[in-house]
Short mmCIF file of C-alpha atoms in Angstrom, two decimals:
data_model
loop_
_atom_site.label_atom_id
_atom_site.label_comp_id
_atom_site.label_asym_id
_atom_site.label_seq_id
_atom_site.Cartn_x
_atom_site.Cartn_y
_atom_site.Cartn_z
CA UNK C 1 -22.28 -10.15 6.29
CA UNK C 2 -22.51 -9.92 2.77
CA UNK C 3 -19.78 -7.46 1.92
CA UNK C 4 -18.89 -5.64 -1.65
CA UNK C 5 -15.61 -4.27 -1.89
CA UNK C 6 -14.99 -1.35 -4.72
CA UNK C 7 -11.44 -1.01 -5.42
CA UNK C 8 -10.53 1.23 -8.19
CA UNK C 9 -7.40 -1.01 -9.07
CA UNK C 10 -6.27 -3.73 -11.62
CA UNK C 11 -6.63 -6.87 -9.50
CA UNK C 12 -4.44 -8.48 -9.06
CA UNK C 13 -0.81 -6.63 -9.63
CA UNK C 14 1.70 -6.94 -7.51
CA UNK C 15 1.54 -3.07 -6.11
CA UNK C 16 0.83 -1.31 -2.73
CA UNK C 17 -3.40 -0.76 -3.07
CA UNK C 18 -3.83 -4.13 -4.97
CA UNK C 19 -1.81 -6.04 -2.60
CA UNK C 20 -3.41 -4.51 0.38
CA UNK C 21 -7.11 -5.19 -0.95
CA UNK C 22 -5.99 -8.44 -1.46
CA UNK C 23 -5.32 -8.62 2.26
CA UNK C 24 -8.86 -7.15 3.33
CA UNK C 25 -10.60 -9.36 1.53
CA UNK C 26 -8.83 -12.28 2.41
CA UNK C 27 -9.11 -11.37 6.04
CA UNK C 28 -12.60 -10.76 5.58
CA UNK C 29 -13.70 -13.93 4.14
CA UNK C 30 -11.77 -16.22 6.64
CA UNK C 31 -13.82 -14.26 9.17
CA UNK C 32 -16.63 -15.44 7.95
CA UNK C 33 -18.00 -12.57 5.74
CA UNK C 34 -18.78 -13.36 1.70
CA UNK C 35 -17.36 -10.76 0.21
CA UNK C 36 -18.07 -9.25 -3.83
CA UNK C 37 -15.13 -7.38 -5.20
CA UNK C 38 -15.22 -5.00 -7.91
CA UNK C 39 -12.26 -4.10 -9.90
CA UNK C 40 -11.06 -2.83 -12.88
CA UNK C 41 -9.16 -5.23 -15.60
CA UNK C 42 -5.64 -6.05 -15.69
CA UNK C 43 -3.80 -7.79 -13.88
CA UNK C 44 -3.83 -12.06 -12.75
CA UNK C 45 -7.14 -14.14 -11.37
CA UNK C 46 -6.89 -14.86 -7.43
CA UNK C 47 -9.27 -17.88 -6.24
CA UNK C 48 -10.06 -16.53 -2.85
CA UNK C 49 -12.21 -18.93 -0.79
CA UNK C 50 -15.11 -16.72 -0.12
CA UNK C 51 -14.37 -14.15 -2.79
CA UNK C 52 -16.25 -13.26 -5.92
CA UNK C 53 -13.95 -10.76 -8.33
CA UNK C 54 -15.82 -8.57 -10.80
CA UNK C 55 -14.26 -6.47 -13.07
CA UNK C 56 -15.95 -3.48 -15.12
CA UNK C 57 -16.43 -3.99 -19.12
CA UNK C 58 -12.67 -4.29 -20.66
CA UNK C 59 -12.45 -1.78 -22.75
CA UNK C 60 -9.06 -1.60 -24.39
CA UNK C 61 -8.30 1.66 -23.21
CA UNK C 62 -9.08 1.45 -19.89
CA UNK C 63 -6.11 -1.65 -19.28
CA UNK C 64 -3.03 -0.94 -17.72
CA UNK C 65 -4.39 1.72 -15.68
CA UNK C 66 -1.30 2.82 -13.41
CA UNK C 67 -1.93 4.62 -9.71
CA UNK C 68 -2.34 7.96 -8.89
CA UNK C 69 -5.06 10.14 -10.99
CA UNK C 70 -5.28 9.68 -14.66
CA UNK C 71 -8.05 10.88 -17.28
CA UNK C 72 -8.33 6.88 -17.75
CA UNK C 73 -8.97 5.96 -14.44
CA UNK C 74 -11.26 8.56 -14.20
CA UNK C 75 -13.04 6.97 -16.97
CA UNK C 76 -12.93 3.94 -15.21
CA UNK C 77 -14.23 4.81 -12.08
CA UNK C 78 -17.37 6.45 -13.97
CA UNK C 79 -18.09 2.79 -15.76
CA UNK C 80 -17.50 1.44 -12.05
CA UNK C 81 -20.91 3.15 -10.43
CA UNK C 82 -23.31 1.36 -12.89
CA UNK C 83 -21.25 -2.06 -12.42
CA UNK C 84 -21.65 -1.49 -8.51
CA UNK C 85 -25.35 -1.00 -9.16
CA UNK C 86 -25.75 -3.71 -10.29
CA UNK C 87 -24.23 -6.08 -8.05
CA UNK C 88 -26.41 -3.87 -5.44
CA UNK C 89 -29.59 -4.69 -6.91
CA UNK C 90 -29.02 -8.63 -7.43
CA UNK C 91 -27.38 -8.81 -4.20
CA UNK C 92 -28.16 -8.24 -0.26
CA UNK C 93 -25.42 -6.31 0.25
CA UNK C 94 -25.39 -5.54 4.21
CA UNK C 95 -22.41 -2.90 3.49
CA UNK C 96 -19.47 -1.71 0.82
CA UNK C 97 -15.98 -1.00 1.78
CA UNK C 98 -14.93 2.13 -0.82
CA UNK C 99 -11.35 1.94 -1.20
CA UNK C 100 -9.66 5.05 -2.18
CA UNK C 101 -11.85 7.31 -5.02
CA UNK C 102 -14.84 4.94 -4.89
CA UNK C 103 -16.10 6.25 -1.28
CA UNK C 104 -17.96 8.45 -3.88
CA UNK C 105 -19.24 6.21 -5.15
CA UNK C 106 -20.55 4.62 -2.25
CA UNK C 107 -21.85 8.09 -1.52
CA UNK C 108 -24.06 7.74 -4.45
CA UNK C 109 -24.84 4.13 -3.89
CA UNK C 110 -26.49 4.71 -0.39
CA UNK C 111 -28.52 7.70 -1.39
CA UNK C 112 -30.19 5.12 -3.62
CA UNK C 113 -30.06 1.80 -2.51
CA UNK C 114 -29.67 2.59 1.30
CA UNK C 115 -26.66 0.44 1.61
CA UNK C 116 -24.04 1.67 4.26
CA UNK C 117 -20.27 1.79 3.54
CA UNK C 118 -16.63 2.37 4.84
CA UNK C 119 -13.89 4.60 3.73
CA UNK C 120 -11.22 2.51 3.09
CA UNK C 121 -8.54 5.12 2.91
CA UNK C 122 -4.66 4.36 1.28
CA UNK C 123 -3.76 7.98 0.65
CA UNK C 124 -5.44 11.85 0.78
CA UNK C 125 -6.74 12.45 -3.03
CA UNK C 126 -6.80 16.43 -2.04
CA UNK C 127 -3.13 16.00 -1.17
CA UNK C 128 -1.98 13.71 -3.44
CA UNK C 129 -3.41 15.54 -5.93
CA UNK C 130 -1.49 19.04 -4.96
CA UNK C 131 1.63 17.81 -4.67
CA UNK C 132 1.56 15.76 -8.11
CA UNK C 133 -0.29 19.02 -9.98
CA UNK C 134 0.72 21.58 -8.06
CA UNK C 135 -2.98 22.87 -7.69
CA UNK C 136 -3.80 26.52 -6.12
CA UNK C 137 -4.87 26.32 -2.43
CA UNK C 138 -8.55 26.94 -3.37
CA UNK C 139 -8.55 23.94 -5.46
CA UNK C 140 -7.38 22.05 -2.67
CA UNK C 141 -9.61 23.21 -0.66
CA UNK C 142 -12.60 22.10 -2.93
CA UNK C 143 -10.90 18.84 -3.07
CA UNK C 144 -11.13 18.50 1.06
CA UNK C 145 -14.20 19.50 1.07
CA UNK C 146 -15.40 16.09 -1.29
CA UNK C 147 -13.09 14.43 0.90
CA UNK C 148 -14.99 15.33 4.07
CA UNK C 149 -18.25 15.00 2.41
CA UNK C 150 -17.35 11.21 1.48
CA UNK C 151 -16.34 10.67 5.12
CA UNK C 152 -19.11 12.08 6.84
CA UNK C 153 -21.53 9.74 4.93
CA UNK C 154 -19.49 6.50 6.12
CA UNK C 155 -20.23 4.63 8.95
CA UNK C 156 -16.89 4.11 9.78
CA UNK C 157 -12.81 4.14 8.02
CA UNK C 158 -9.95 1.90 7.67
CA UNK C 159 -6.69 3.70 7.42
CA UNK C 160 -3.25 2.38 6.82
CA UNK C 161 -1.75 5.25 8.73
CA UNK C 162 -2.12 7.54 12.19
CA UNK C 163 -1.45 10.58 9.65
CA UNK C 164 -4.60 9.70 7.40
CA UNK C 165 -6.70 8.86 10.66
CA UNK C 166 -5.95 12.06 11.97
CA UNK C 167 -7.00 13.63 8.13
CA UNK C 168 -10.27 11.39 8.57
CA UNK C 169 -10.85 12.59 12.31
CA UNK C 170 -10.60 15.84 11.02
CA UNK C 171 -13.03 15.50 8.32
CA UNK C 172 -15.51 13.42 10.93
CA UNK C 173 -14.64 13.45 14.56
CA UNK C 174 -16.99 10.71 15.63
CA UNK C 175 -16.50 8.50 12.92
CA UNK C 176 -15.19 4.87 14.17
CA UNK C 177 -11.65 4.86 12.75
CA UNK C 178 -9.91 1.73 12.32
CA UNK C 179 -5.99 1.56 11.25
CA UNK C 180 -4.68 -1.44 9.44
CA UNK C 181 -1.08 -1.27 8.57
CA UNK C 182 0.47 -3.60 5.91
CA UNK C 183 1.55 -6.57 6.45
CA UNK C 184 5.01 -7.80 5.83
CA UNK C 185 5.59 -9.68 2.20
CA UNK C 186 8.78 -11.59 3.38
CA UNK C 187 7.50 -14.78 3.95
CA UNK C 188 9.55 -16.41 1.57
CA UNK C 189 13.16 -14.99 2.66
CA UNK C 190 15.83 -17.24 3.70
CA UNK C 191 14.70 -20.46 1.70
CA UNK C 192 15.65 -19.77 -1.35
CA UNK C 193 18.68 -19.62 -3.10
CA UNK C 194 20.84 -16.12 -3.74
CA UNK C 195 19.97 -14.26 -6.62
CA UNK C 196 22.54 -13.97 -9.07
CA UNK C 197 22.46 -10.33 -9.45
CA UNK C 198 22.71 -9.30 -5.60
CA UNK C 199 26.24 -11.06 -4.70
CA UNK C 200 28.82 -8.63 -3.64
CA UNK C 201 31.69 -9.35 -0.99
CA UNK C 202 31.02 -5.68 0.67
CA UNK C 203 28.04 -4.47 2.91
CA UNK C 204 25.25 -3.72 0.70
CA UNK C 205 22.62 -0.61 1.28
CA UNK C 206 19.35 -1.35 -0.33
CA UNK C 207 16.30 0.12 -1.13
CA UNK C 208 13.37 -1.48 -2.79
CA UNK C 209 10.21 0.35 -4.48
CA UNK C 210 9.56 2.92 -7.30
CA UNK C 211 11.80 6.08 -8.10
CA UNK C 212 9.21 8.44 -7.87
CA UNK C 213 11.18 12.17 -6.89
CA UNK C 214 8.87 11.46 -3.28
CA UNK C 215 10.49 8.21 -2.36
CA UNK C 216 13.83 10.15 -2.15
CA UNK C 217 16.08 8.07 -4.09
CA UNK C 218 17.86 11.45 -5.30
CA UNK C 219 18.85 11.73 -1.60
CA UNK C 220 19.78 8.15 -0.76
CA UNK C 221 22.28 8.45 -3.78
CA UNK C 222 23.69 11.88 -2.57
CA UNK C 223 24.25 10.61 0.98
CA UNK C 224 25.89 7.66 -0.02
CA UNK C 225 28.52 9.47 -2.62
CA UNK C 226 29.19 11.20 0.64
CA UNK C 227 29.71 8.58 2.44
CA UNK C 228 31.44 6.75 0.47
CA UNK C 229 33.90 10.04 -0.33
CA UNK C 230 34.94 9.89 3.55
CA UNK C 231 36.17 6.47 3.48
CA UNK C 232 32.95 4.31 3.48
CA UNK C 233 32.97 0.81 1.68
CA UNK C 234 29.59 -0.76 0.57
CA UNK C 235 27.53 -1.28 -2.40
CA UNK C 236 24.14 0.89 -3.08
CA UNK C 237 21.88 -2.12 -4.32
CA UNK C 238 18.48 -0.30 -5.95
CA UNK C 239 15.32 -2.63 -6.84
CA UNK C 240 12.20 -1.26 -8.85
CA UNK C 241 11.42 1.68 -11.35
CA UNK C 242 10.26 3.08 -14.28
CA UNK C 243 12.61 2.61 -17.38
CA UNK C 244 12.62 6.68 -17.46
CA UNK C 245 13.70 6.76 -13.91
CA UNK C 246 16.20 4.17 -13.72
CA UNK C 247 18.28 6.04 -16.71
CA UNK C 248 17.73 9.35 -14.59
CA UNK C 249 19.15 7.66 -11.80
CA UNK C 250 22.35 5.93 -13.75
CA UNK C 251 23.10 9.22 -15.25
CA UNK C 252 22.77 11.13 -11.54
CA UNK C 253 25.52 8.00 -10.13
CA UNK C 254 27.63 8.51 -13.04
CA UNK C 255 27.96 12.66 -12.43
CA UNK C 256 28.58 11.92 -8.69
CA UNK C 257 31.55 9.40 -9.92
CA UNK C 258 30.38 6.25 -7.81
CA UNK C 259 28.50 4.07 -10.88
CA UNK C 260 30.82 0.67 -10.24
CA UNK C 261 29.53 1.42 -6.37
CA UNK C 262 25.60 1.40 -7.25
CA UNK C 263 23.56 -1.30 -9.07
CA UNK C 264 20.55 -0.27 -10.32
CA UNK C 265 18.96 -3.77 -10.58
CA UNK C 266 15.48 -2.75 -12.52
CA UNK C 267 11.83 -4.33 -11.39
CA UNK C 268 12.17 -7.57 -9.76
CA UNK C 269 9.11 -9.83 -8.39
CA UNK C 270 7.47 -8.86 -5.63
CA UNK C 271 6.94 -13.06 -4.37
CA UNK C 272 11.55 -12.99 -4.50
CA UNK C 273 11.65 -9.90 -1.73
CA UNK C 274 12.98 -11.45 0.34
CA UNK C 275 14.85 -13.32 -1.24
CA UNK C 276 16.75 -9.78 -2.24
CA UNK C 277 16.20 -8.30 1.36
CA UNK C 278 18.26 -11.58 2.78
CA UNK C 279 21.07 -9.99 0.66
CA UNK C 280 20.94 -6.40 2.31
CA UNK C 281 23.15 -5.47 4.78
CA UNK C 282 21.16 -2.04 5.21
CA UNK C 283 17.62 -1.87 3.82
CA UNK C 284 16.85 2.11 3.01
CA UNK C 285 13.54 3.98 2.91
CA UNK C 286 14.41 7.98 2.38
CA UNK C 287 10.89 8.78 1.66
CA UNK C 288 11.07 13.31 1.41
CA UNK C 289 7.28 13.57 0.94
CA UNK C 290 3.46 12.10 1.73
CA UNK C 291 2.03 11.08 4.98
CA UNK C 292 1.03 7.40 4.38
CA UNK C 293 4.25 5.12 5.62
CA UNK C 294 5.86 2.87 2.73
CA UNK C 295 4.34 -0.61 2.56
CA UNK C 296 8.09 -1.34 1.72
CA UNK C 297 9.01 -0.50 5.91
CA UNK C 298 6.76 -3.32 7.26
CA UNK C 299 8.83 -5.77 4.84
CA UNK C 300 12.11 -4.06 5.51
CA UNK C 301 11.14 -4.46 9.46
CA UNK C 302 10.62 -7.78 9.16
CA UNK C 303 13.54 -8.45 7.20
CA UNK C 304 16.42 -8.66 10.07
CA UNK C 305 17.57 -5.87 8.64
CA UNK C 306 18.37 -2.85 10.03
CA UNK C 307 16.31 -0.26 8.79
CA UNK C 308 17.80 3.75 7.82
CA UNK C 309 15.06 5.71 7.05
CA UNK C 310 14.11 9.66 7.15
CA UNK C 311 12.86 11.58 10.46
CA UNK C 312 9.50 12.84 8.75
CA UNK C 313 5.83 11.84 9.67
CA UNK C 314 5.83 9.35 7.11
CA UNK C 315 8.00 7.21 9.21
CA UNK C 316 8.08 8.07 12.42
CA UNK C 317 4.00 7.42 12.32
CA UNK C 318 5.63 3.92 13.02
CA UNK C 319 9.23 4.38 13.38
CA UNK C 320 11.14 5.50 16.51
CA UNK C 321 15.04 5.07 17.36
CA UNK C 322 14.49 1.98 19.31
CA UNK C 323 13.69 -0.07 15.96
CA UNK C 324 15.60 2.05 13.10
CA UNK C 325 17.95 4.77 12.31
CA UNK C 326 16.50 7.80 11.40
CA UNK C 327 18.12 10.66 9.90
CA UNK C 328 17.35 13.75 8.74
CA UNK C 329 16.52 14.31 5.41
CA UNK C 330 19.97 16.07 3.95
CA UNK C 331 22.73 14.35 2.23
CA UNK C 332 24.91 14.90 5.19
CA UNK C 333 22.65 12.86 7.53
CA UNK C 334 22.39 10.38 5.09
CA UNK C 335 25.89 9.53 4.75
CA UNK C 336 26.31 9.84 8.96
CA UNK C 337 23.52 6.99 9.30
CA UNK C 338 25.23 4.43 6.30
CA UNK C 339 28.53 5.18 8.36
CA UNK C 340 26.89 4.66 11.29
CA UNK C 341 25.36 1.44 10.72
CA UNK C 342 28.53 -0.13 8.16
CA UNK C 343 30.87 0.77 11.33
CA UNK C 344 28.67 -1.18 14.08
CA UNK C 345 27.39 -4.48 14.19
CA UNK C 346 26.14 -4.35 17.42
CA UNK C 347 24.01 -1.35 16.31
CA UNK C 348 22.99 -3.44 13.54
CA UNK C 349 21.83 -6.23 15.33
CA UNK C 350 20.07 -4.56 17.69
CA UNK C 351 17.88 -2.34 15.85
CA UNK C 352 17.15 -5.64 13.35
CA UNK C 353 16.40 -7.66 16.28
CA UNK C 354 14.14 -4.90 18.14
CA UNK C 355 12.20 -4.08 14.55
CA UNK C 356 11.10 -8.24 13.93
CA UNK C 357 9.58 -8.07 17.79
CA UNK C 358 7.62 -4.89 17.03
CA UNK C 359 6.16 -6.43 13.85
CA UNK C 360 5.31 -9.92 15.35
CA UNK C 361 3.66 -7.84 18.04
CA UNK C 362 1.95 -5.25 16.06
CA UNK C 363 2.61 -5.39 12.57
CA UNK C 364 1.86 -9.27 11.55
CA UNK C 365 -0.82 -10.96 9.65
CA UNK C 366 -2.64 -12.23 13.12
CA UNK C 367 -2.09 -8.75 14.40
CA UNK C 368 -4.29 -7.59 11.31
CA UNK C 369 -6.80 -9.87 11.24
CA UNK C 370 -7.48 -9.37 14.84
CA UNK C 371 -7.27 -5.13 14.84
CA UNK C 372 -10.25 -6.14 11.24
CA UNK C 373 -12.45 -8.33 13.34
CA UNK C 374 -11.99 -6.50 16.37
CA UNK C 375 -13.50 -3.00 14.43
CA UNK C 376 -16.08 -5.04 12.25
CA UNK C 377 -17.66 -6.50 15.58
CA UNK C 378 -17.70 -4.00 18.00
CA UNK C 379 -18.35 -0.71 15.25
CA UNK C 380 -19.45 -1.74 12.53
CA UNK C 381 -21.95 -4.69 13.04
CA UNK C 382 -23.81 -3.17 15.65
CA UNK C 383 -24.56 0.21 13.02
CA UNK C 384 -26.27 -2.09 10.87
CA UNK C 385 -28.16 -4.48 13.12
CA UNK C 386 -26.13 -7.40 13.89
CA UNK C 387 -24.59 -7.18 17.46
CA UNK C 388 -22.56 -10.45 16.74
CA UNK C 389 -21.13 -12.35 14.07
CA UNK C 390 -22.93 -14.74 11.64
CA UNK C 391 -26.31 -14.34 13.62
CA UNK C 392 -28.41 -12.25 10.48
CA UNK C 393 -28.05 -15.57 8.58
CA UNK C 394 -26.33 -18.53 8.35
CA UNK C 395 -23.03 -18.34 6.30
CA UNK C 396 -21.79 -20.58 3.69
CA UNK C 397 -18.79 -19.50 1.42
CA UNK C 398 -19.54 -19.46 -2.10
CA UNK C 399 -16.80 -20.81 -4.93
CA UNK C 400 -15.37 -18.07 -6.92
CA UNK C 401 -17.09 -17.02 -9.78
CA UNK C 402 -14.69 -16.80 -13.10
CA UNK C 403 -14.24 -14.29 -14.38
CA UNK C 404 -15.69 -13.29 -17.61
CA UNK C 405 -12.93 -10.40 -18.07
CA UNK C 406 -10.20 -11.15 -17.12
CA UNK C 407 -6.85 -9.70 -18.42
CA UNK C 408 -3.71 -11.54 -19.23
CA UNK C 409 -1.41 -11.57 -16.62
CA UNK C 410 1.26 -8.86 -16.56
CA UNK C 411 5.06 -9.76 -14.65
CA UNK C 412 4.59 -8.55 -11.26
CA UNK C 413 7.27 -6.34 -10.14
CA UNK C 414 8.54 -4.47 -6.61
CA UNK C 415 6.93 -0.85 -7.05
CA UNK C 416 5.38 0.34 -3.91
CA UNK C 417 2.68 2.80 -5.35
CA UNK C 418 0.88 3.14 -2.11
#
């Protein structure tokens, strides 16, 4: 198929949608599929073998966009439906995959050029947007409404979670659902050498990601004052943030009297995870809000690492006790789990070695690919007149195209914004 991806994202940055649309579309053209991918600016040039990046006009103020909803990515995703028309028109576009925002787009798209599409669906908006803005329930409701709308006009949705499937089911009950969760980004682990800045001679708890007040941070911090009160000897190793966040953070450690305990390292490149993962003794995920699991708990998985992460949907969507220890998400519980898992190596290994066998098995890169081509050929394909692969045409991958508006590249960092 001829495929054209809208993803309302710098591209590429080193953050949960980006890195994850990098992964579709790279799964998508090794299957065969020439794929046309429209983004906004920012961010680094990918060559993709079968891949042509786009990018709307760059105007200045629409670079740097960050996630969640801004007035400037609105902007940008209104200068994104005349860009997409385009490449519709000069193209023979068998389908679009609308990540995020741009299904309505899409929505539009097919009304006039006939061209089907697929949700491709990272978080709720309607939710996200309540919790962020605290919006009145009829608002919300408005908001689902769009959302079910957009979904009802697909002909099928990715999701990177069971909660947003069941959101999407909701919305459409005989939509074709597909869920695709992330895939690990710890390739690179063991390798290479130690980083400077992560050598301690004590067991080290780590968590890895933005400080956003939904990731929990706040209560990792709390349970591990406690636990460190009753007797407990580690070091609280935190990777990622927000300048803003990280001084929040240093002054919260300094009022519960444990600062020479925690290291708040700052942003650190996403292609060293592992590197900084290898280091962890514990690798932490207290996540107190959302529905969409962390992209950070595939990598932490995958790490050989146990994992200690909060008993809410957004885990346990994945999660159970046989491959982490989860906790309840109070201070107390906290500290219980670090004790827990400083105290017992053979509790350690275990749940390490129990996580890596669920991820090879369900979680991996192969796993993906095969759960993509699996949907494309059996639900997708079929909807739009081609029962099997490559049989509408013959196929040959096209170079990439460069790219006219490109961005200078900005230091990727750890955030997981997904």
């Amino acid at each position: 198929m001829d495929v054209l991806i809208l993803a309302p994202q710098p591209f590429f940055i080193e953050r949960g949608t980006p890195i994850a649309v990098r992964n579709l579309a790279t799964a998508l053209a090794k299957q065969g599929h020439h794929i046309d991918l429209l983004v906004f600016p920012g961010g680094k040039q990918l060559d993709i073998n079968g891949v042509d990046v786009h990018r709307i006009p760059h105007l200045g103020f629409l670079s740097d966009i960050g996630p969640g909803f801004s007035i400037r990515k609105l902007i940008a995703d209104i200068v994104m439906l005349p860009k997409a028309a385009t490449l519709i028109r000069r193209g023979r576009h068998d389908l679009v995959i609308a990540v995020e925002e741009s299904a309505y787009i899409a929505l539009v798209l097919r009304r006039f050029f006939g061209v089907p599409y697929i949700c491709d669906i990272d978080s709720s908006i309607p939710e996200q947007l309540g919790d962020k803005f605290n919006l009145p329930s009829w608002l919300v409701r408005l908001f689902e409404r769009a959302e079910g709308r957009a979904a009802r006009g697909a002909i099928g949705a990715i999701t990177c979670c069971r909660a947003l499937a069941d959101i999407t089911r909701a919305h459409a009950p005989d939509l074709p659902i597909q869920t695709l969760e992330d895939i690990p980004l710890t390739d690179d682990a063991p390798s290479l050498p130690v980083p400077e800045d992560c050598q301690f001679d004590v067991p080290v708890i780590m968590y890895v990601g933005n400080l956003e007040a939904y990731q929990g941070v706040d209560l990792l911090l709390d349970g591990f004052a406690a636990a460190v009160a009753k007797g407990a000897i580690a070091q609280l190793v935190i990777i990622g943030g927000a300048p803003a966040h990280i001084s929040a953070l240093r002054e919260r450690a300094q009022k519960l009297g444990i600062t020479a305990q925690v290291s708040i390292l700052g942003p650190r490149p996403v292609a060293q995870i592992g590197r900084y993962l290898a280091q962890a003794t514990i690798v932490a995920s207290p996540r107190t809000k959302g529905r969409n699991t962390p992209m950070k708990v595939y990598s932490y998985l995958d790490s050989g690492r146990p994992l200690l992460a909060t008993r809410l949907p957004t885990h346990t969507q994945v999660l159970d006790d046989d491959i982490a220890m989860l906790v309840d998400p109070d201070a107390a519980s906290m500290a219980r789990g670090i004790t827990a898992l400083i105290d017992d190596p053979s509790l350690r290994s275990r749940l390490a070695n129990a996580a890596q066998i669920r991820v090879q098995s369900e979680f991996s890169r192969p796993a993906f690919e095969r759960k993509l081509s699996r949907f494309m050929t059996e639900k997708i394909m079929p909807q739009i007149g081609m029962a099997q692969p490559n049989t509408r045409r013959n196929f040959e991958p096209r170079p990439a195209t460069p790219d006219l508006h490109r961005d200078t590249w900005e230091k990727p960092s750890i955030e997981n914004n997904k």
